[in-house]
Coordinates of C-alpha atoms and ligand atoms in Angstrom, one line a residue:
X1 CA 97.8 123.4 87.4
X2 CA 94.9 122.2 89.5
X3 CA 95.0 121.7 93.2
X4 CA 94.8 118.0 92.8
X5 CA 97.9 117.9 90.7
X6 CA 99.7 120.0 93.3
X7 CA 98.4 117.8 96.0
X8 CA 99.9 114.7 94.5
X9 CA 103.3 116.2 94.6
X10 CA 106.1 114.3 92.9
X11 CA 103.9 111.2 92.6
X12 CA 102.3 112.2 89.3
X13 CA 104.7 113.0 86.5
X14 CA 103.1 112.2 83.1
X15 CA 104.0 108.8 81.7
X16 CA 106.9 108.0 83.9
X17 CA 109.5 105.6 82.7
X18 CA 109.4 103.3 85.7
X19 CA 112.1 101.0 86.9
X20 CA 110.1 97.9 86.2
X21 CA 109.6 98.9 82.5
X22 CA 113.3 99.6 82.3
X23 CA 114.2 96.2 83.8
X24 CA 111.9 94.4 81.4
X25 CA 113.2 96.4 78.4
X26 CA 116.7 95.3 79.4
X27 CA 115.7 91.7 79.5
X28 CA 114.0 91.9 76.2
X29 CA 117.0 93.6 74.5
X30 CA 119.4 91.1 76.0
X31 CA 117.4 88.3 74.6
X32 CA 116.6 86.7 78.0
X33 CA 113.9 84.0 77.7
X34 CA 114.2 84.5 73.9
X35 CA 112.9 88.1 74.3
X36 CA 109.5 86.7 75.5
X37 CA 107.5 88.6 78.1
X38 CA 104.8 87.0 80.2
X39 CA 103.3 88.5 83.3
X40 CA 100.4 87.5 85.4
X41 CA 97.8 89.0 87.7
X42 CA 97.4 86.6 90.6
X43 CA 94.5 87.6 92.9
X44 CA 93.4 85.6 95.9
X45 CA 89.6 85.2 95.5
X46 CA 88.9 86.3 99.0
X47 CA 87.4 89.7 98.3
X48 CA 86.5 92.2 95.6
X49 CA 89.3 94.0 93.6
X50 CA 90.1 97.5 94.7
X51 CA 92.0 100.5 93.3
X52 CA 95.3 99.0 94.6
X53 CA 94.6 96.0 92.4
X54 CA 93.9 98.2 89.5
X55 CA 97.5 99.5 89.8
X56 CA 98.8 95.9 89.7
X57 CA 96.5 95.0 86.7
X58 CA 97.5 98.1 84.7
X59 CA 101.2 97.4 85.4
X60 CA 101.1 93.7 84.5
X61 CA 98.9 94.0 81.4
X62 CA 100.6 97.3 80.4
X63 CA 104.0 95.6 80.4
X64 CA 102.9 92.7 78.2
X65 CA 101.1 95.1 75.9
X66 CA 104.2 97.3 75.6
X67 CA 106.6 94.5 75.0
X68 CA 104.4 92.3 72.7
X69 CA 103.9 89.7 75.5
X70 CA 100.9 88.2 77.3
X71 CA 99.4 88.3 80.8
X72 CA 97.7 85.5 82.6
X73 CA 94.9 85.7 85.1
X74 CA 95.6 83.3 87.8
X75 CA 93.5 82.8 90.9
X76 CA 95.7 82.0 93.9
X77 CA 93.2 79.7 95.5
X78 CA 95.4 77.8 97.9
X79 CA 93.5 78.9 101.0
X80 CA 90.2 77.1 100.7
X81 CA 88.6 78.3 103.9
X82 CA 88.4 82.0 102.8
X83 CA 87.5 81.7 99.1
X84 CA 84.2 82.0 97.3
X85 CA 82.9 81.7 93.8
X86 CA 81.3 85.2 94.0
X87 CA 84.7 86.7 94.3
X88 CA 86.1 84.8 91.3
X89 CA 83.3 86.1 89.2
X90 CA 83.6 89.7 90.4
X91 CA 87.3 89.7 89.8
X92 CA 86.9 88.5 86.1
X93 CA 84.2 91.2 85.6
X94 CA 86.4 93.9 87.0
X95 CA 89.5 93.0 85.1
X96 CA 87.5 93.1 81.8
X97 CA 85.8 96.3 82.8
X98 CA 89.3 97.9 83.3
X99 CA 89.9 97.0 79.7
X100 CA 92.2 94.0 79.8
X101 CA 92.0 90.6 78.3
X102 CA 93.7 87.4 79.5
X103 CA 92.3 85.6 76.4
X104 CA 92.5 81.9 77.0
X105 CA 94.9 82.1 79.8
X106 CA 92.6 81.8 82.8
X107 CA 94.4 79.7 85.5
X108 CA 93.8 78.5 89.0
X109 CA 96.6 77.5 91.4
X110 CA 94.3 74.7 92.4
X111 CA 94.7 73.3 88.8
X112 CA 98.3 72.6 89.8
X113 CA 97.7 70.8 93.0
X114 CA 98.8 67.5 91.6
X115 CA 101.9 68.9 90.0
X116 CA 102.7 70.8 93.2
X117 CA 102.4 67.6 95.2
X118 CA 104.8 66.0 92.7
X119 CA 107.3 68.8 93.3
X120 CA 107.0 68.3 97.1
X121 CA 107.7 64.6 96.7
X122 CA 110.7 65.5 94.5
X123 CA 112.0 67.8 97.2
X124 CA 111.7 65.0 99.8
X125 CA 113.5 62.6 97.4
X126 CA 116.3 65.1 97.1
X127 CA 116.6 65.3 100.9
X128 CA 115.3 68.9 100.8
X129 CA 112.0 68.6 102.6
X130 CA 110.8 66.7 105.7
X131 CA 107.7 66.0 107.6
X132 CA 107.7 67.7 111.0
X133 CA 105.5 66.3 113.8
X134 CA 105.9 69.3 116.0
X135 CA 102.9 71.4 116.9
X136 CA 102.5 74.9 115.4
X137 CA 103.5 76.3 118.7
X138 CA 106.6 74.2 119.0
X139 CA 107.6 75.3 115.4
X140 CA 107.0 78.9 116.3
X141 CA 109.1 78.7 119.4
X142 CA 112.1 77.0 117.7
X143 CA 112.2 79.5 114.9
X144 CA 114.4 81.9 116.8
X145 CA 114.2 85.6 116.5
X146 CA 115.8 88.3 114.3
X147 CA 118.8 88.3 116.7
X148 CA 119.0 84.6 117.6
X149 CA 119.1 81.6 115.3
X150 CA 116.4 78.9 115.4
X151 CA 116.9 75.3 116.5
X152 CA 116.5 72.2 114.4
X153 CA 113.4 70.1 114.7
X154 CA 113.9 66.7 116.3
X155 CA 112.3 65.3 113.0
X156 CA 114.6 67.1 110.7
X157 CA 116.9 64.1 110.0
X158 CA 114.1 61.7 109.1
X159 CA 115.0 59.3 106.3
X160 CA 113.6 59.9 102.8
X161 CA 111.4 56.8 102.9
X162 CA 109.8 57.7 106.1
X163 CA 109.1 61.2 104.9
X164 CA 107.6 59.9 101.7
X165 CA 105.4 57.5 103.6
X166 CA 104.2 60.2 106.0
X167 CA 103.6 62.8 103.3
X168 CA 101.5 60.3 101.4
X169 CA 99.4 59.5 104.5
X170 CA 99.0 63.2 105.1
X171 CA 97.5 63.4 101.7
X172 CA 95.3 60.4 102.3
X173 CA 93.7 62.2 105.3
X174 CA 95.1 59.9 108.0
X175 CA 96.1 62.7 110.4
X176 CA 94.2 65.6 112.0
X177 CA 94.7 69.2 111.1
X178 CA 97.8 70.7 112.6
X179 CA 99.4 67.4 113.6
X180 CA 102.1 67.5 111.0
X181 CA 103.5 69.8 108.3
X182 CA 105.9 69.4 105.4
X183 CA 108.9 71.8 105.8
X184 CA 111.7 72.8 103.5
X185 CA 115.1 71.8 104.8
X186 CA 117.0 75.0 104.4
X187 CA 118.8 76.6 107.3
X188 CA 117.5 77.2 110.8
X189 CA 120.3 79.7 111.4
X190 CA 119.6 81.9 108.3
X191 CA 119.6 85.6 109.1
X192 CA 116.5 85.7 106.9
X193 CA 113.8 84.2 109.1
X194 CA 111.7 83.2 106.0
X195 CA 114.5 80.7 105.2
X196 CA 114.3 78.9 108.5
X197 CA 112.7 75.7 107.3
X198 CA 109.4 77.2 106.2
X199 CA 106.3 75.1 106.0
X200 CA 105.4 73.9 102.4
X201 CA 102.2 71.9 103.1
X202 CA 99.7 71.9 105.9
X203 CA 96.9 69.4 106.7
X204 CA 93.4 70.9 106.3
X205 CA 90.3 68.9 106.2
X206 CA 88.4 71.5 104.3
X207 CA 86.2 71.6 101.2
X208 CA 87.7 73.6 98.3
X209 CA 85.5 75.5 95.9
X210 CA 87.1 73.8 92.8
X211 CA 88.8 70.6 94.0
X212 CA 86.0 69.6 96.4
X213 CA 87.1 67.1 98.9
X214 CA 90.0 65.6 96.8
X215 CA 92.6 67.2 99.0
X216 CA 93.4 66.9 102.7
X217 CA 96.6 68.9 102.5
X218 CA 97.0 72.3 100.9
X219 CA 100.3 74.0 99.7
X220 CA 101.4 77.1 101.5
X221 CA 101.2 80.3 99.5
X222 CA 105.0 80.7 99.2
X223 CA 105.4 77.2 97.8
X224 CA 102.4 77.4 95.4
X225 CA 103.0 80.9 94.2
X226 CA 106.5 80.7 92.9
X227 CA 105.9 77.3 91.3
X228 CA 102.7 78.4 89.7
X229 CA 104.6 81.2 88.0
X230 CA 107.2 78.7 86.9
X231 CA 104.7 76.2 85.6
X232 CA 103.1 78.9 83.4
X233 CA 106.5 80.2 82.2
X234 CA 105.9 83.7 83.6
X235 CA 109.1 85.7 82.8
X236 CA 108.5 88.6 85.2
X237 CA 106.7 88.0 88.5
X238 CA 105.7 91.5 89.6
X239 CA 104.6 91.8 93.2
X240 CA 104.4 94.2 96.1
X241 CA 107.3 95.0 98.4
X242 CA 106.3 92.8 101.4
X243 CA 107.4 89.8 99.3
X244 CA 111.0 91.0 99.0
X245 CA 112.1 88.9 101.9
X246 CA 110.4 85.9 100.4
X247 CA 112.3 86.2 97.1
X248 CA 115.3 84.1 98.4
X249 CA 112.9 81.4 99.4
X250 CA 111.4 81.3 95.9
X251 CA 114.8 81.2 94.4
X252 CA 115.7 78.3 96.7
X253 CA 112.6 76.3 95.8
X254 CA 113.0 76.9 92.0
X255 CA 116.7 76.1 92.1
X256 CA 116.3 73.0 94.4
X257 CA 113.9 71.6 91.8
X258 CA 115.8 72.9 88.8
X259 CA 112.7 74.3 87.1
X260 CA 112.0 77.5 85.0
X261 CA 112.9 80.5 87.1
X262 CA 110.8 83.7 86.7
X263 CA 112.3 87.0 87.7
X264 CA 110.5 88.6 90.7
X265 CA 110.4 92.4 90.8
X266 CA 108.8 94.2 93.8
X267 CA 107.1 97.6 93.8
X268 CA 105.3 99.7 96.5
X269 CA 101.7 99.0 97.0
X270 CA 99.2 101.9 96.4
X271 CA 97.9 103.7 99.4
X272 CA 95.2 106.4 98.9
X273 CA 94.3 109.1 101.3
X274 CA 90.9 108.9 103.0
X275 CA 90.7 105.3 101.9
X276 CA 91.4 101.8 103.2
X277 CA 92.7 99.3 100.8
X278 CA 93.2 96.3 103.0
X279 CA 90.8 93.5 102.1
X280 CA 90.4 92.6 105.8
X281 CA 89.1 96.2 106.4
X282 CA 86.9 96.2 103.4
X283 CA 85.3 93.0 104.4
X284 CA 84.7 94.5 107.8
X285 CA 82.9 97.5 106.2
X286 CA 80.7 95.1 104.3
X287 CA 80.0 92.6 107.0
X288 CA 79.2 95.2 109.6
X289 CA 76.8 97.1 107.3
X290 CA 78.9 100.3 107.4
X291 CA 78.5 100.3 103.7
X292 CA 75.7 98.7 101.7
X293 CA 78.0 96.1 100.1
X294 CA 81.1 95.6 98.0
X295 CA 79.6 97.7 95.3
X296 CA 78.5 100.6 97.5
X297 CA 79.6 103.7 95.5
X298 CA 81.7 104.8 98.5
X299 CA 83.8 101.7 98.5
X300 CA 87.3 101.8 96.9
X301 CA 86.5 98.6 95.1
X302 CA 86.3 98.6 91.3
X303 CA 82.7 97.6 91.5
X304 CA 82.0 100.5 93.9
X305 CA 83.7 103.2 91.9
X306 CA 82.3 101.9 88.7
X307 CA 78.8 102.2 90.2
X308 CA 79.7 105.7 91.4
X309 CA 80.5 106.6 87.8
X310 CA 84.2 106.2 87.4
X311 CA 85.4 105.2 83.9
X312 CA 88.0 102.6 83.1
X313 CA 89.8 105.3 81.1
X314 CA 90.1 107.6 84.2
X315 CA 91.4 104.7 86.3
X316 CA 94.0 103.7 83.8
X317 CA 95.1 107.3 83.5
X318 CA 95.4 107.5 87.3
X319 CA 97.5 104.3 87.4
X320 CA 99.8 105.7 84.7
X321 CA 100.2 109.0 86.5
X322 CA 101.1 107.6 89.9
X323 CA 103.8 105.4 88.3
X324 CA 105.6 102.7 90.4
X325 CA 108.0 103.3 93.2
X326 CA 110.3 101.3 95.4
X327 CA 109.2 102.9 98.6
X328 CA 105.8 103.2 100.3
X329 CA 103.9 106.3 99.6
X330 CA 100.5 107.8 99.9
X331 CA 98.6 109.2 96.8
X332 CA 96.0 111.9 97.2
X333 CA 92.4 110.8 96.6
X334 CA 91.9 114.1 94.8
X335 CA 94.2 112.9 92.0
X336 CA 91.8 110.1 91.3
X337 CA 88.9 112.5 91.1
X338 CA 91.0 114.8 88.9
X339 CA 91.5 112.0 86.4
X340 CA 87.8 111.4 86.3
X341 CA 87.0 115.0 85.7
X342 CA 89.6 115.2 82.9
X343 CA 88.0 112.2 81.2
X344 CA 84.3 113.2 81.7
X345 CA 84.9 116.9 80.8
X346 CA 85.7 115.7 77.3
X347 CA 82.8 113.4 76.8
X348 CA 80.0 113.7 79.3
X349 CA 76.8 115.3 77.9
X350 CA 75.7 118.4 79.8
X351 CA 72.2 118.3 81.2
X352 CA 70.1 120.3 83.7
X353 CA 69.1 119.0 87.1
X354 CA 68.0 120.9 90.2
X355 CA 69.0 119.1 93.3
X356 CA 67.2 121.3 95.9
X357 CA 64.3 122.8 94.0
X358 CA 62.9 126.3 94.6
X359 CA 59.8 127.2 92.7
X360 CA 59.9 130.2 90.5
X361 CA 56.6 131.6 89.0
X362 CA 57.1 133.9 86.0
X363 CA 54.1 136.1 86.3
X364 CA 54.2 137.7 82.9
X365 CA 54.7 134.4 81.1
X366 CA 51.3 133.2 79.7
X367 CA 49.8 130.2 81.5
X368 CA 49.7 127.0 79.4
X369 CA 52.4 128.2 77.0
X370 CA 55.6 126.3 76.4
X371 CA 58.7 127.4 74.7
X372 CA 61.3 125.0 73.4
X373 CA 65.0 125.7 73.5
X374 CA 67.7 123.8 71.6
X375 CA 70.4 122.8 74.0
X376 CA 73.7 121.4 72.8
X377 CA 74.8 118.2 74.6
X378 CA 78.3 119.6 74.9
X379 CA 79.6 123.2 74.8
X380 CA 82.7 122.3 72.6
X381 CA 82.2 118.9 71.1
X382 CA 79.9 118.1 68.3
X383 CA 77.5 115.9 70.1
X384 CA 74.3 117.2 68.8
X385 CA 71.4 118.7 70.8
X386 CA 68.0 118.2 72.2
X387 CA 64.9 120.3 72.9
X388 CA 64.4 121.5 76.4
X389 CA 60.9 122.9 77.3
X390 CA 60.3 126.1 79.2
X391 CA 57.1 127.2 80.9
X392 CA 55.6 129.6 83.4
X393 CA 56.8 127.7 86.5
X394 CA 60.5 126.6 86.7
X395 CA 62.7 125.3 89.4
X396 CA 66.0 126.8 90.3
X397 CA 68.5 125.7 93.0
X398 CA 67.7 127.0 96.5
X399 CA 71.3 128.0 96.8
X400 CA 71.0 130.2 93.8
X401 CA 68.7 132.6 95.7
X402 CA 69.6 134.8 98.7
X403 CA 67.2 137.2 100.3
X404 CA 70.1 139.1 101.7
X405 CA 72.9 138.5 99.3
X406 CA 76.4 138.9 100.5
X407 CA 78.7 141.2 98.5
X408 CA 79.8 139.5 95.3
X409 CA 76.7 137.2 95.2
X410 CA 75.8 137.3 91.5
X411 CA 72.9 134.9 91.5
X412 CA 69.3 135.8 92.2
X413 CA 68.1 138.1 95.0
X414 CA 65.1 140.5 95.4
X415 CA 65.1 143.0 92.5
X416 CA 68.1 141.4 90.7
X417 CA 68.1 140.1 87.2
X418 CA 69.8 136.9 86.1
X419 CA 69.9 134.7 83.0
X420 CA 68.3 131.3 82.9
X421 CA 70.7 129.3 81.0
X422 CA 70.0 129.3 77.2
X423 CA 66.5 130.8 77.9
X424 CA 65.5 134.2 79.2
X425 CA 66.5 136.9 81.7
X426 CA 64.3 136.9 84.8
X427 CA 64.0 139.5 87.6
X428 CA 62.9 138.6 91.1
X429 CA 59.9 140.7 92.2
X430 CA 58.6 139.0 95.3
X431 CA 59.6 136.3 97.9
X432 CA 56.8 134.1 99.2
X433 CA 57.3 132.4 102.6
X434 CA 55.3 129.9 104.6
X435 CA 54.1 130.5 108.2
X436 CA 57.5 129.3 109.5
X437 CA 59.3 131.9 107.5
X438 CA 60.8 129.5 104.9
X439 CA 61.1 130.7 101.4
X440 CA 58.7 128.5 99.3
X441 CA 58.4 130.4 96.1
X442 CA 59.7 133.4 94.1
X443 CA 57.6 135.6 91.9
X444 CA 59.5 136.8 88.9
X445 CA 59.1 138.5 85.6
X446 CA 60.9 137.7 82.4
X447 CA 62.0 139.8 79.5
X448 CA 60.6 138.2 76.2
X449 CA 63.2 140.1 74.3
X450 CA 66.0 138.1 76.0
X451 CA 65.1 134.8 74.3
X452 CA 68.2 132.7 73.9
X453 CA 70.1 134.6 76.6
X454 CA 70.7 138.2 75.3
X455 CA 68.8 141.4 74.9
X456 CA 68.6 144.0 72.0
X457 CA 69.8 146.7 74.4
X458 CA 72.9 144.7 75.2
X459 CA 72.0 144.7 78.9
X460 CA 74.5 142.5 80.9
X461 CA 73.7 140.2 83.8
X462 CA 76.3 138.5 85.9
X463 CA 74.6 135.3 87.0
X464 CA 73.5 132.4 84.8
X465 CA 71.4 129.7 86.6
X466 CA 70.4 126.2 85.6
X467 CA 66.7 125.5 85.8
X468 CA 64.1 122.9 85.0
X469 CA 60.5 123.5 83.8
X470 CA 58.1 122.4 86.6
X471 CA 55.5 121.1 84.2
X472 CA 57.9 118.9 82.4
X473 CA 60.3 117.9 85.2
X474 CA 61.2 114.3 86.0
X475 CA 61.5 113.4 89.7
X476 CA 64.6 111.6 90.6
X477 CA 66.5 110.4 93.6
X478 CA 70.1 111.7 93.6
X479 CA 72.7 110.3 95.9
X480 CA 75.4 112.8 96.9
X481 CA 78.5 110.9 97.9
X482 CA 81.5 112.2 99.8
X483 CA 84.6 110.6 101.2
X484 CA 84.0 107.6 103.4
X485 CA 86.5 108.7 106.0
X486 CA 87.3 112.0 107.7
X487 CA 90.9 111.2 108.4
X488 CA 93.6 111.2 105.7
X489 CA 95.0 107.8 106.9
X490 CA 92.2 105.9 108.4
X491 CA 94.3 102.7 108.4
X492 CA 96.6 104.2 110.9
X493 CA 93.8 104.8 113.5
X494 CA 93.3 102.4 116.3
X495 CA 89.8 101.8 115.1
X496 CA 89.4 102.8 111.5
X497 CA 85.6 102.7 111.7
X498 CA 85.6 105.5 114.3
X499 CA 86.5 108.0 111.5
X500 CA 83.8 106.9 109.1
X501 CA 82.4 110.2 107.6
X502 CA 78.8 110.6 108.9
X503 CA 78.1 112.8 105.9
X504 CA 79.4 110.4 103.2
X505 CA 75.9 110.1 101.7
X506 CA 73.1 112.6 101.3
X507 CA 70.0 111.7 99.4
X508 CA 68.0 114.4 97.7
X509 CA 64.8 114.5 95.6
X510 CA 65.8 116.3 92.5
X511 CA 64.0 117.7 89.4
X512 CA 65.6 116.7 86.1
X513 CA 65.0 117.9 82.6
X514 CA 62.7 115.6 80.7
X515 CA 65.4 114.1 78.4
X516 CA 66.6 112.2 81.4
X517 CA 63.5 110.2 82.1
X518 CA 64.6 107.1 80.2
X519 CA 68.4 107.0 80.7
X520 CA 70.1 103.6 80.7
X521 CA 71.6 102.5 84.0
X522 CA 75.3 103.4 84.0
X523 CA 74.8 106.4 81.8
X524 CA 77.1 109.3 82.8
X525 CA 76.7 113.0 82.4
X526 CA 77.5 116.4 83.8
X527 CA 74.7 118.1 85.7
X528 CA 75.5 121.7 84.7
X529 CA 77.2 123.6 87.5
X530 CA 77.0 120.7 89.9
X531 CA 79.2 117.8 89.0
X532 CA 79.5 114.5 87.2
X533 CA 76.7 112.0 87.8
X534 CA 76.0 108.4 86.8
X535 CA 72.6 106.6 86.6
X536 CA 72.9 104.0 89.2
X537 CA 73.5 100.6 87.6
X538 CA 71.3 98.8 90.2
X539 CA 68.5 101.1 91.2
X540 CA 68.0 103.4 88.2
X541 CA 65.0 102.4 86.0
X542 CA 63.7 104.1 82.9
X543 CA 61.0 106.4 84.1
X544 CA 62.4 106.5 87.7
X545 CA 66.0 107.5 87.4
X546 CA 68.4 107.3 90.3
X547 CA 71.7 109.2 90.0
X548 CA 75.0 109.0 91.9
X549 CA 77.4 111.8 92.1
X550 CA 80.7 110.6 90.9
X551 CA 82.6 113.8 91.5
X552 CA 82.0 117.5 92.1
X553 CA 83.1 119.9 89.3
X554 CA 86.0 121.2 91.3
X555 CA 88.4 119.8 93.7
X556 CA 86.7 119.3 97.1
X557 CA 90.1 119.4 98.7
X558 CA 89.7 122.9 100.2
X559 CA 86.5 121.8 101.8
X560 CA 88.1 118.8 103.3
X561 CA 91.1 120.8 104.6
X562 CA 88.6 123.1 106.4
X563 CA 86.7 120.2 107.9
X564 CA 89.9 118.7 109.3
X565 CA 91.3 122.0 110.5
X566 CA 94.3 121.3 108.3
X567 CA 96.2 118.1 108.1
Ligands
LIG1 P1 95.3 92.3 101.0 O1 96.7 92.3 101.6 O2 94.5 93.5 101.1 O3 94.6 91.0 101.3 P2 96.5 91.1 98.7 O4 97.8 91.7 98.2 O5 96.6 89.9 99.5 O6 95.7 92.2 99.4 P3 95.8 89.7 96.4 O7 94.5 89.2 95.9 O8 96.8 88.7 96.8 O9 95.5 90.8 97.5 O10 96.4 90.7 95.3 C1 96.6 90.3 93.9 C2 97.6 91.2 93.4 O11 97.3 92.6 93.5 C3 99.0 91.0 94.0 O12 99.9 90.8 93.1 C4 99.2 92.2 94.9 O13 100.5 92.5 94.9 C5 98.4 93.3 94.1 N1 97.9 94.3 95.1 C6 97.1 94.1 96.1 N2 96.9 95.3 96.8 C7 97.7 96.2 96.1 C8 97.9 97.6 96.3 N3 97.4 98.3 97.3 N4 98.7 98.2 95.4 C9 99.3 97.6 94.4 N5 99.1 96.3 94.2 C10 98.3 95.6 95.0
LIG2 MG1 97.8 88.3 98.8

C-alpha cells in the first residue's frame, strides 16, 4: 500500500456501496415513481467548478447511469447580482470534460420564473403566504432565537386580496428594494428556525443575465430550488448536509401546493487538505491576484487541475474512492495525486527532460558524430518507440552529480561510472568550475562497448541517469507546482491567505529531447525519474513548449510533513 492510501484512512475503500445508492436502489425496487430515476446537478453560476463539485457531479450522474435514469444540468440562477455568463460557460465545459452528458436537459431556474410566480400567487390564495412590510432588520429581530420563539409580523393576517394586490405591485416594480417581502405563513414558534415564516420573494431592481429587466422581484433560493426540482420531476434531490434543516421547508412548500415531491438526500461535502473549496475564498484568490486566475494550475478548480495535467479518469476514480458520508470529513490531497499517478502510470508516454541542466562533455566521443537510440514510449505497454539522438555533449540533471558524494549516492561523482539510460556507460574524469567555484561542466569518457546499456564483460553500474543531447535539445519552460497552502486546513485559519505557500511555483528552463518540440497543448507524459507533466493548454506552442508538473512520481507527503514539523 502506498502512503497516500494510508493517509486517506478509512475514507477510501474501493467502490463503496454508499447509503445514497442503497436508498435509490430501494426506491427503484419498490417501484416508487414507477422505478424512474432522475437526478440533477444544480450549480449556481457564481464561480468556477471545483473538486467538491466533481464529487456531486460524479454522484448525481453516476446514480442515473447505474439505475438507467437521467441527470439534468440546471443553473440555479436566482441571485442575479452575482452571476455571470462566463461562469455558465465554464461550468458546461467542465461537466463535459469530466465525462458526463446532460443531453437535451439543460435548464435554468430563471426559465421557471413565471411558474414560480404562479406558485407564489397560489400560496397567497390558499392563505399560506403574505406580504410583509417590515424592514429586514425588523424581520430579523422578530425571528426569535434557538431558545425563544419568534413573534408574528403585524402584517401576517392581511387578507388574500390585499396580499395579491401588493405582490402584483411588487412585481410591477412599484416599491423600492427591501421595502417588502413575500413570506410563507408557517409557524413563528417552530423549533426549526427555518420554518419561522421564511421569505419567499424579495424586491431587487437588478438586471438578470437571462431575463434582462423583466423582473423586479426574485424568488429566494429555498423557494426556487425545491420547486425547480419538482417542475423537472427530479426523483432524488441530492444535496450537501447544510440543507438538512431546510428539508422540512421544502416538504412544506411542496405539500402546500400539492405538487410532485422529490426525495431530498443529504451527504457530507468534500473537504481536501491543503486546499480551500469555498467559492468565496476561491474568488478572493483570483481577485487579489494570489493566483493567475480560475485556471491557474494551483487552483482546485476543474479548469485549474485540468490545466495542471489531471485527467477526468483520475478525478472520477478519486470521487469513487472517497465515497459519500453522512458526517463531515477531510480527505488527504495526496489521495488525489495518487489517483492521477495510477492513471498516468498506465498510459503516459515516457520521455527525457532535464530540468536543471549540467553540461557533460564526452571526450572520447568523436566530434560531429551522432548516434540514434530507439526508445520505447512505455516500458510495459506496446506504445511503439521513437529515435533519440546522442552526441558528444549531453545534459544531465545537476542533482545527479555530487563532487563529494554521501554514502549510498549511486549517481555520478568523480571517477564513478554510471549508465546513461538506454545509451552508454560514462565515467566522470574531471570537474570544471567557474571563477566563483560553481560546477559548470563535467569531462567524461564513455565505453563504446556499452552501447544500449550493457558491456561484454558484464560490468555492473548502480546508477542510471536520464539525459538529453545538447546539440538536439529543445528549450522549454517548465513550471514546477506544489501545494498552494502550507497548512493542512487553511480554511480554519483566521486569514487563509497568510498560509499561501511561497514556493508553490518554481519556473525552470529545461532541456527536452527533440521529439517534444511539437507537442500539442494538453499532451501528458512522464518525464523519466521526475514526474508527470502536461503541455500547458494556454501557453505551450509547437516549437516553444511549456510544461506543467502535474505530480511528482512519488508521494510528496513525507516532504510536506517535514516542512510542517509534523501535523
Ligand atoms: P459554495 O458554498 O462554495 O458557494 P455551493 O454549494 O454554493 O458552494 P453550488 O454552485 O450551489 O455551490 O453547488 C452546486 C452543487 O455542488 C450543489 O448541489 C452542492 O451541494 C455541490 N457542492 C458544492 N460544493 C461541494 C463540496 N465541497 N462537496 C460536495 N458537493 C459540493
Ligand atoms: Mg449553493
